[in-house]
PDB file of N, CA and C in Angstrom:
ATOM      1  N   ALA I   1     157.266 219.741 148.821  1.00  0.00           N
ATOM      2  CA  ALA I   1     157.059 218.499 150.258  1.00  0.00           C
ATOM      3  C   ALA I   1     157.127 217.193 149.649  1.00  0.00           C
ATOM      4  N   VAL I   2     156.343 216.970 148.331  1.00  0.00           N
ATOM      5  CA  VAL I   2     156.156 215.805 147.817  1.00  0.00           C
ATOM      6  C   VAL I   2     157.628 214.943 147.390  1.00  0.00           C
ATOM      7  N   GLU I   3     158.145 216.056 146.629  1.00  0.00           N
ATOM      8  CA  GLU I   3     159.395 215.540 146.064  1.00  0.00           C
ATOM      9  C   GLU I   3     160.715 215.354 147.053  1.00  0.00           C
ATOM     10  N   THR I   4     160.795 215.838 148.169  1.00  0.00           N
ATOM     11  CA  THR I   4     161.624 215.677 148.944  1.00  0.00           C
ATOM     12  C   THR I   4     161.522 214.301 149.742  1.00  0.00           C
ATOM     13  N   VAL I   5     160.234 214.438 149.764  1.00  0.00           N
ATOM     14  CA  VAL I   5     160.179 212.702 150.968  1.00  0.00           C
ATOM     15  C   VAL I   5     159.978 211.833 149.790  1.00  0.00           C
ATOM     16  N   LEU I   6     159.834 212.088 148.409  1.00  0.00           N
ATOM     17  CA  LEU I   6     159.993 211.017 147.419  1.00  0.00           C
ATOM     18  C   LEU I   6     161.501 210.890 147.135  1.00  0.00           C
ATOM     19  N   LYS I   7     162.545 211.809 147.018  1.00  0.00           N
ATOM     20  CA  LYS I   7     163.764 211.514 147.093  1.00  0.00           C
ATOM     21  C   LYS I   7     164.328 211.056 148.084  1.00  0.00           C
ATOM     22  N   ARG I   8     163.784 211.425 149.545  1.00  0.00           N
ATOM     23  CA  ARG I   8     164.722 210.868 150.721  1.00  0.00           C
ATOM     24  C   ARG I   8     164.428 209.066 151.039  1.00  0.00           C
ATOM     25  N   HIS I   9     162.937 208.691 150.293  1.00  0.00           N
ATOM     26  CA  HIS I   9     162.537 207.031 150.646  1.00  0.00           C
ATOM     27  C   HIS I   9     163.149 206.291 149.416  1.00  0.00           C
ATOM     28  N   PHE I  10     162.878 206.958 147.787  1.00  0.00           N
ATOM     29  CA  PHE I  10     163.109 206.264 146.644  1.00  0.00           C
ATOM     30  C   PHE I  10     164.018 207.379 145.771  1.00  0.00           C
ATOM     31  N   SER I  11     165.291 207.295 146.591  1.00  0.00           N
ATOM     32  CA  SER I  11     166.309 207.845 145.510  1.00  0.00           C
ATOM     33  C   SER I  11     166.614 207.739 144.269  1.00  0.00           C
ATOM     34  N   GLY I  12     166.348 206.606 143.842  1.00  0.00           N
ATOM     35  CA  GLY I  12     166.539 206.244 142.465  1.00  0.00           C
ATOM     36  C   GLY I  12     165.052 206.620 141.596  1.00  0.00           C
ATOM     37  N   ALA I  13     164.120 206.744 142.197  1.00  0.00           N
ATOM     38  CA  ALA I  13     162.854 207.283 141.155  1.00  0.00           C
ATOM     39  C   ALA I  13     163.114 208.136 140.156  1.00  0.00           C
ATOM     40  N   LEU I  14     162.525 207.832 138.891  1.00  0.00           N
ATOM     41  CA  LEU I  14     162.656 208.707 137.720  1.00  0.00           C
ATOM     42  C   LEU I  14     161.517 209.576 137.425  1.00  0.00           C
ATOM     43  N   ALA I  15     161.347 210.581 137.069  1.00  0.00           N
ATOM     44  CA  ALA I  15     159.999 211.278 136.732  1.00  0.00           C
ATOM     45  C   ALA I  15     159.572 210.551 135.729  1.00  0.00           C
ATOM     46  N   GLY I  16     158.033 210.971 135.740  1.00  0.00           N
ATOM     47  CA  GLY I  16     157.452 210.093 133.951  1.00  0.00           C
ATOM     48  C   GLY I  16     157.974 210.658 133.270  1.00  0.00           C
ATOM     49  N   ARG I  17     158.417 211.703 132.555  1.00  0.00           N
ATOM     50  CA  ARG I  17     158.914 212.172 131.250  1.00  0.00           C
ATOM     51  C   ARG I  17     160.169 210.970 131.301  1.00  0.00           C
ATOM     52  N   GLU I  18     161.086 211.224 131.792  1.00  0.00           N
ATOM     53  CA  GLU I  18     162.341 210.351 131.949  1.00  0.00           C
ATOM     54  C   GLU I  18     162.221 208.679 131.496  1.00  0.00           C
ATOM     55  N   VAL I  19     161.247 208.284 132.364  1.00  0.00           N
ATOM     56  CA  VAL I  19     160.763 206.828 132.247  1.00  0.00           C
ATOM     57  C   VAL I  19     159.743 206.417 130.467  1.00  0.00           C
ATOM     58  N   VAL I  20     159.351 207.578 130.125  1.00  0.00           N
ATOM     59  CA  VAL I  20     158.940 207.273 128.788  1.00  0.00           C
ATOM     60  C   VAL I  20     159.884 207.666 127.934  1.00  0.00           C
ATOM     61  N   ALA I  21     160.758 208.629 127.856  1.00  0.00           N
ATOM     62  CA  ALA I  21     162.120 208.709 126.905  1.00  0.00           C
ATOM     63  C   ALA I  21     162.682 207.784 127.370  1.00  0.00           C
ATOM     64  N   ARG I  22     163.169 207.115 128.253  1.00  0.00           N
ATOM     65  CA  ARG I  22     163.878 205.620 127.863  1.00  0.00           C
ATOM     66  C   ARG I  22     163.041 204.293 127.579  1.00  0.00           C
ATOM     67  N   THR I  23     161.819 204.316 127.626  1.00  0.00           N
ATOM     68  CA  THR I  23     161.421 203.305 127.253  1.00  0.00           C
ATOM     69  C   THR I  23     161.128 203.233 125.808  1.00  0.00           C
ATOM     70  N   VAL I  24     160.660 204.577 125.492  1.00  0.00           N
ATOM     71  CA  VAL I  24     160.566 204.823 123.639  1.00  0.00           C
ATOM     72  C   VAL I  24     161.672 204.220 123.108  1.00  0.00           C
ATOM     73  N   GLU I  25     162.911 205.091 123.304  1.00  0.00           N
ATOM     74  CA  GLU I  25     164.249 204.843 122.833  1.00  0.00           C
ATOM     75  C   GLU I  25     164.352 203.349 122.818  1.00  0.00           C
ATOM     76  N   THR I  26     164.318 202.472 123.973  1.00  0.00           N
ATOM     77  CA  THR I  26     164.559 201.145 123.649  1.00  0.00           C
ATOM     78  C   THR I  26     163.865 200.462 123.484  1.00  0.00           C
ATOM     79  N   LEU I  27     162.262 200.567 123.018  1.00  0.00           N
ATOM     80  CA  LEU I  27     161.704 199.950 122.146  1.00  0.00           C
ATOM     81  C   LEU I  27     161.896 200.245 120.791  1.00  0.00           C
ATOM     82  N   LYS I  28     162.271 201.435 120.426  1.00  0.00           N
ATOM     83  CA  LYS I  28     162.419 202.107 119.219  1.00  0.00           C
ATOM     84  C   LYS I  28     163.959 201.022 118.786  1.00  0.00           C
ATOM     85  N   ARG I  29     164.716 201.044 119.560  1.00  0.00           N
ATOM     86  CA  ARG I  29     166.278 200.795 119.165  1.00  0.00           C
ATOM     87  C   ARG I  29     166.187 199.235 118.868  1.00  0.00           C
ATOM     88  N   LYS I  30     165.402 198.650 120.164  1.00  0.00           N
ATOM     89  CA  LYS I  30     165.882 197.119 120.004  1.00  0.00           C
ATOM     90  C   LYS I  30     164.666 196.268 119.210  1.00  0.00           C
ATOM     91  N   TYR I  31     163.698 197.071 119.088  1.00  0.00           N
ATOM     92  CA  TYR I  31     162.283 196.433 118.255  1.00  0.00           C
ATOM     93  C   TYR I  31     161.781 197.058 117.542  1.00  0.00           C
ATOM     94  N   GLY I  32     162.451 198.213 116.711  1.00  0.00           N
ATOM     95  CA  GLY I  32     161.649 198.956 115.612  1.00  0.00           C
ATOM     96  C   GLY I  32     160.374 199.408 116.245  1.00  0.00           C
ATOM     97  N   VAL I  33     160.069 199.845 117.439  1.00  0.00           N
ATOM     98  CA  VAL I  33     158.677 199.969 117.567  1.00  0.00           C
ATOM     99  C   VAL I  33     158.375 201.693 117.586  1.00  0.00           C
ATOM    100  N   THR I  34     157.485 202.107 116.868  1.00  0.00           N
ATOM    101  CA  THR I  34     157.214 203.250 116.483  1.00  0.00           C
ATOM    102  C   THR I  34     155.917 203.807 116.774  1.00  0.00           C
ATOM    103  N   GLY I  35     155.209 204.928 116.442  1.00  0.00           N
ATOM    104  CA  GLY I  35     154.192 205.574 116.415  1.00  0.00           C
ATOM    105  C   GLY I  35     153.446 204.964 115.357  1.00  0.00           C
ATOM    106  N   ARG I  36     153.780 204.553 114.199  1.00  0.00           N
ATOM    107  CA  ARG I  36     153.571 204.500 112.815  1.00  0.00           C
ATOM    108  C   ARG I  36     152.893 202.842 113.052  1.00  0.00           C
ATOM    109  N   ASN I  37     153.872 201.770 113.658  1.00  0.00           N
ATOM    110  CA  ASN I  37     153.661 200.864 113.365  1.00  0.00           C
ATOM    111  C   ASN I  37     153.261 199.720 114.834  1.00  0.00           C
ATOM    112  N   THR I  38     152.227 200.729 115.808  1.00  0.00           N
ATOM    113  CA  THR I  38     152.581 200.122 116.848  1.00  0.00           C
ATOM    114  C   THR I  38     150.993 201.139 117.395  1.00  0.00           C
ATOM    115  N   LEU I  39     150.112 200.326 118.133  1.00  0.00           N
ATOM    116  CA  LEU I  39     149.012 200.709 118.690  1.00  0.00           C
ATOM    117  C   LEU I  39     149.167 200.500 120.253  1.00  0.00           C
ATOM    118  N   TYR I  40     149.058 201.843 120.867  1.00  0.00           N
ATOM    119  CA  TYR I  40     149.326 201.945 122.513  1.00  0.00           C
ATOM    120  C   TYR I  40     148.189 201.540 123.206  1.00  0.00           C
ATOM    121  N   GLY I  41     148.298 200.478 124.048  1.00  0.00           N
ATOM    122  CA  GLY I  41     147.083 199.676 124.560  1.00  0.00           C
ATOM    123  C   GLY I  41     147.598 200.397 125.897  1.00  0.00           C
ATOM    124  N   SER I  42     146.620 200.834 126.681  1.00  0.00           N
ATOM    125  CA  SER I  42     146.984 201.476 128.240  1.00  0.00           C
ATOM    126  C   SER I  42     145.510 200.384 128.873  1.00  0.00           C
ATOM    127  N   SER I  43     146.538 199.730 130.209  1.00  0.00           N
ATOM    128  CA  SER I  43     145.201 199.505 131.198  1.00  0.00           C
ATOM    129  C   SER I  43     145.338 200.410 132.469  1.00  0.00           C
ATOM    130  N   LEU I  44     145.766 201.241 132.582  1.00  0.00           N
ATOM    131  CA  LEU I  44     145.737 202.028 133.647  1.00  0.00           C
ATOM    132  C   LEU I  44     144.534 202.266 134.088  1.00  0.00           C
ATOM    133  N   CYS I  45     144.130 202.541 135.373  1.00  0.00           N
ATOM    134  CA  CYS I  45     143.039 202.860 135.870  1.00  0.00           C
ATOM    135  C   CYS I  45     142.785 204.555 135.195  1.00  0.00           C
ATOM    136  N   SER I  46     141.392 204.466 134.786  1.00  0.00           N
ATOM    137  CA  SER I  46     140.465 205.437 133.822  1.00  0.00           C
ATOM    138  C   SER I  46     140.726 206.988 134.611  1.00  0.00           C
ATOM    139  N   ASP I  47     140.723 206.757 136.131  1.00  0.00           N
ATOM    140  CA  ASP I  47     140.805 208.019 137.242  1.00  0.00           C
ATOM    141  C   ASP I  47     141.492 209.069 136.401  1.00  0.00           C
ATOM    142  N   GLU I  48     140.937 210.397 136.748  1.00  0.00           N
ATOM    143  CA  GLU I  48     141.830 211.668 136.138  1.00  0.00           C
ATOM    144  C   GLU I  48     142.886 211.989 136.684  1.00  0.00           C
ATOM    145  N   ILE I  49     143.402 211.259 137.704  1.00  0.00           N
ATOM    146  CA  ILE I  49     144.636 211.688 138.430  1.00  0.00           C
ATOM    147  C   ILE I  49     145.936 210.750 137.194  1.00  0.00           C
ATOM    148  N   ASN I  50     145.184 209.665 136.304  1.00  0.00           N
ATOM    149  CA  ASN I  50     146.238 208.884 135.564  1.00  0.00           C
ATOM    150  C   ASN I  50     146.429 209.746 134.221  1.00  0.00           C
ATOM    151  N   ASN I  51     145.261 210.306 134.139  1.00  0.00           N
ATOM    152  CA  ASN I  51     145.161 211.003 132.463  1.00  0.00           C
ATOM    153  C   ASN I  51     145.302 212.478 132.313  1.00  0.00           C
ATOM    154  N   GLU I  52     145.970 213.117 132.886  1.00  0.00           N
ATOM    155  CA  GLU I  52     146.547 214.325 133.245  1.00  0.00           C
ATOM    156  C   GLU I  52     147.272 214.792 132.262  1.00  0.00           C
ATOM    157  N   THR I  53     147.098 216.187 131.670  1.00  0.00           N
ATOM    158  CA  THR I  53     148.105 216.213 130.911  1.00  0.00           C
ATOM    159  C   THR I  53     149.295 216.580 131.265  1.00  0.00           C
ATOM    160  N   GLY I  54     150.867 215.937 130.465  1.00  0.00           N
ATOM    161  CA  GLY I  54     152.009 215.684 130.946  1.00  0.00           C
ATOM    162  C   GLY I  54     152.253 214.564 131.670  1.00  0.00           C
ATOM    163  N   ASP I  55     151.321 213.908 131.958  1.00  0.00           N
ATOM    164  CA  ASP I  55     151.587 212.585 133.072  1.00  0.00           C
ATOM    165  C   ASP I  55     152.066 211.337 131.636  1.00  0.00           C
ATOM    166  N   MET I  56     152.586 210.193 132.133  1.00  0.00           N
ATOM    167  CA  MET I  56     153.134 209.061 131.361  1.00  0.00           C
ATOM    168  C   MET I  56     151.995 208.469 130.527  1.00  0.00           C
ATOM    169  N   ASN I  57     150.686 208.577 130.611  1.00  0.00           N
ATOM    170  CA  ASN I  57     149.947 208.060 129.702  1.00  0.00           C
ATOM    171  C   ASN I  57     150.110 209.119 128.508  1.00  0.00           C
ATOM    172  N   ASP I  58     149.719 210.364 128.973  1.00  0.00           N
ATOM    173  CA  ASP I  58     149.513 211.036 128.008  1.00  0.00           C
ATOM    174  C   ASP I  58     150.858 211.379 126.987  1.00  0.00           C
ATOM    175  N   LEU I  59     151.763 211.179 127.588  1.00  0.00           N
ATOM    176  CA  LEU I  59     153.224 211.156 127.006  1.00  0.00           C
ATOM    177  C   LEU I  59     153.329 210.139 126.350  1.00  0.00           C
ATOM    178  N   PHE I  60     152.803 208.859 126.487  1.00  0.00           N
ATOM    179  CA  PHE I  60     152.951 208.104 125.545  1.00  0.00           C
ATOM    180  C   PHE I  60     152.067 208.070 124.554  1.00  0.00           C
ATOM    181  N   ARG I  61     150.966 208.540 124.698  1.00  0.00           N
ATOM    182  CA  ARG I  61     149.985 209.033 123.486  1.00  0.00           C
ATOM    183  C   ARG I  61     150.310 210.056 122.559  1.00  0.00           C
ATOM    184  N   LEU I  62     151.534 211.105 122.929  1.00  0.00           N
ATOM    185  CA  LEU I  62     151.786 211.732 122.423  1.00  0.00           C
ATOM    186  C   LEU I  62     152.919 211.149 121.435  1.00  0.00           C
ATOM    187  N   TYR I  63     153.736 210.097 121.504  1.00  0.00           N
ATOM    188  CA  TYR I  63     154.387 209.389 120.743  1.00  0.00           C
ATOM    189  C   TYR I  63     153.612 208.620 119.899  1.00  0.00           C
ATOM    190  N   PHE I  64     152.787 207.660 120.296  1.00  0.00           N
ATOM    191  CA  PHE I  64     151.968 206.912 119.622  1.00  0.00           C
ATOM    192  C   PHE I  64     151.058 207.040 118.805  1.00  0.00           C
ATOM    193  N   GLY I  65     150.574 208.271 119.020  1.00  0.00           N
ATOM    194  CA  GLY I  65     149.780 208.921 118.530  1.00  0.00           C
ATOM    195  C   GLY I  65     147.983 209.046 118.986  1.00  0.00           C
ATOM    196  N   GLU I  66     147.994 207.996 119.656  1.00  0.00           N
ATOM    197  CA  GLU I  66     146.380 207.604 120.215  1.00  0.00           C
ATOM    198  C   GLU I  66     146.864 206.492 121.322  1.00  0.00           C
ATOM    199  N   ILE I  67     145.558 206.394 122.093  1.00  0.00           N
ATOM    200  CA  ILE I  67     145.263 205.357 123.120  1.00  0.00           C
ATOM    201  C   ILE I  67     144.618 204.501 122.978  1.00  0.00           C
ATOM    202  N   PHE I  68     144.773 202.956 123.046  1.00  0.00           N
ATOM    203  CA  PHE I  68     143.724 201.793 122.680  1.00  0.00           C
ATOM    204  C   PHE I  68     143.391 201.562 124.455  1.00  0.00           C
ATOM    205  N   PRO I  69     142.008 202.144 125.065  1.00  0.00           N
ATOM    206  CA  PRO I  69     142.068 201.977 126.596  1.00  0.00           C
ATOM    207  C   PRO I  69     141.424 200.356 126.630  1.00  0.00           C
ATOM    208  N   LEU I  70     142.062 199.604 127.468  1.00  0.00           N
ATOM    209  CA  LEU I  70     141.833 198.191 127.745  1.00  0.00           C
ATOM    210  C   LEU I  70     140.759 198.131 129.197  1.00  0.00           C
ATOM    211  N   GLY I  71     140.993 199.693 129.592  1.00  0.00           N
ATOM    212  CA  GLY I  71     140.308 199.197 131.193  1.00  0.00           C
ATOM    213  C   GLY I  71     141.411 199.134 131.837  1.00  0.00           C
ATOM    214  N   GLY I  72     141.013 198.743 133.012  1.00  0.00           N
ATOM    215  CA  GLY I  72     141.687 197.896 134.221  1.00  0.00           C
ATOM    216  C   GLY I  72     141.913 198.828 135.220  1.00  0.00           C
ATOM    217  N   ILE I  73     142.802 198.253 136.157  1.00  0.00           N
ATOM    218  CA  ILE I  73     143.022 198.829 137.382  1.00  0.00           C
ATOM    219  C   ILE I  73     144.800 198.095 137.804  1.00  0.00           C
ATOM    220  N   SER I  74     145.253 199.037 138.267  1.00  0.00           N
ATOM    221  CA  SER I  74     146.781 198.649 138.392  1.00  0.00           C
ATOM    222  C   SER I  74     147.177 198.001 137.566  1.00  0.00           C
ATOM    223  N   GLY I  75     147.258 198.313 136.196  1.00  0.00           N
ATOM    224  CA  GLY I  75     147.918 197.644 135.253  1.00  0.00           C
ATOM    225  C   GLY I  75     147.481 196.226 134.870  1.00  0.00           C
ATOM    226  N   VAL I  76     146.294 195.940 135.199  1.00  0.00           N
ATOM    227  CA  VAL I  76     145.665 194.519 134.439  1.00  0.00           C
ATOM    228  C   VAL I  76     144.667 195.179 133.873  1.00  0.00           C
ATOM    229  N   PRO I  77     144.609 194.547 132.571  1.00  0.00           N
ATOM    230  CA  PRO I  77     143.394 195.033 131.572  1.00  0.00           C
ATOM    231  C   PRO I  77     142.209 194.280 132.018  1.00  0.00           C
ATOM    232  N   PHE I  78     141.383 194.905 131.558  1.00  0.00           N
ATOM    233  CA  PHE I  78     139.790 194.536 131.909  1.00  0.00           C
ATOM    234  C   PHE I  78     139.216 194.240 130.416  1.00  0.00           C
ATOM    235  N   ALA I  79     139.801 194.386 129.354  1.00  0.00           N
ATOM    236  CA  ALA I  79     139.527 193.939 127.846  1.00  0.00           C
ATOM    237  C   ALA I  79     138.771 192.671 127.895  1.00  0.00           C
ATOM    238  N   GLY I  80     139.284 191.880 128.076  1.00  0.00           N
ATOM    239  CA  GLY I  80     139.073 190.535 127.824  1.00  0.00           C
ATOM    240  C   GLY I  80     139.456 190.186 126.543  1.00  0.00           C
ATOM    241  N   LYS I  81     138.723 188.943 126.072  1.00  0.00           N
ATOM    242  CA  LYS I  81     139.190 188.182 124.564  1.00  0.00           C
ATOM    243  C   LYS I  81     138.590 189.629 123.270  1.00  0.00           C
ATOM    244  N   THR I  82     137.288 190.049 123.475  1.00  0.00           N
ATOM    245  CA  THR I  82     137.132 190.852 122.689  1.00  0.00           C
ATOM    246  C   THR I  82     137.940 192.071 122.639  1.00  0.00           C
ATOM    247  N   GLY I  83     138.178 192.667 124.137  1.00  0.00           N
ATOM    248  CA  GLY I  83     139.256 194.002 123.709  1.00  0.00           C
ATOM    249  C   GLY I  83     140.422 193.561 122.967  1.00  0.00           C
ATOM    250  N   PHE I  84     141.077 192.351 123.202  1.00  0.00           N
ATOM    251  CA  PHE I  84     142.338 191.751 122.737  1.00  0.00           C
ATOM    252  C   PHE I  84     142.397 191.803 121.363  1.00  0.00           C
ATOM    253  N   SER I  85     140.895 191.589 120.995  1.00  0.00           N
ATOM    254  CA  SER I  85     140.802 190.918 119.322  1.00  0.00           C
ATOM    255  C   SER I  85     140.503 192.117 118.526  1.00  0.00           C
ATOM    256  N   ALA I  86     140.191 193.407 119.329  1.00  0.00           N
ATOM    257  CA  ALA I  86     139.589 194.765 118.554  1.00  0.00           C
ATOM    258  C   ALA I  86     140.621 195.216 117.448  1.00  0.00           C
TER     259      ALA I  86
END
């Protein structure tokens, strides 16, 4: 039901897995970003719904190796000066 409505109103929407694959490929190709030279900082809201197995945050964690949580809501980090310096 949800997928049907999503496709009807947002026909160009991509699955999280596809967004992660495209993002990782572009970062790697254009900038040399890998899990070995990059710390993945996430400012997604820490609610359970944003951190379930197989969701985008989890898929980025699998690529980068770990998540440095910056706190936040709607993608705006709440870490402040100390968090960004950590």
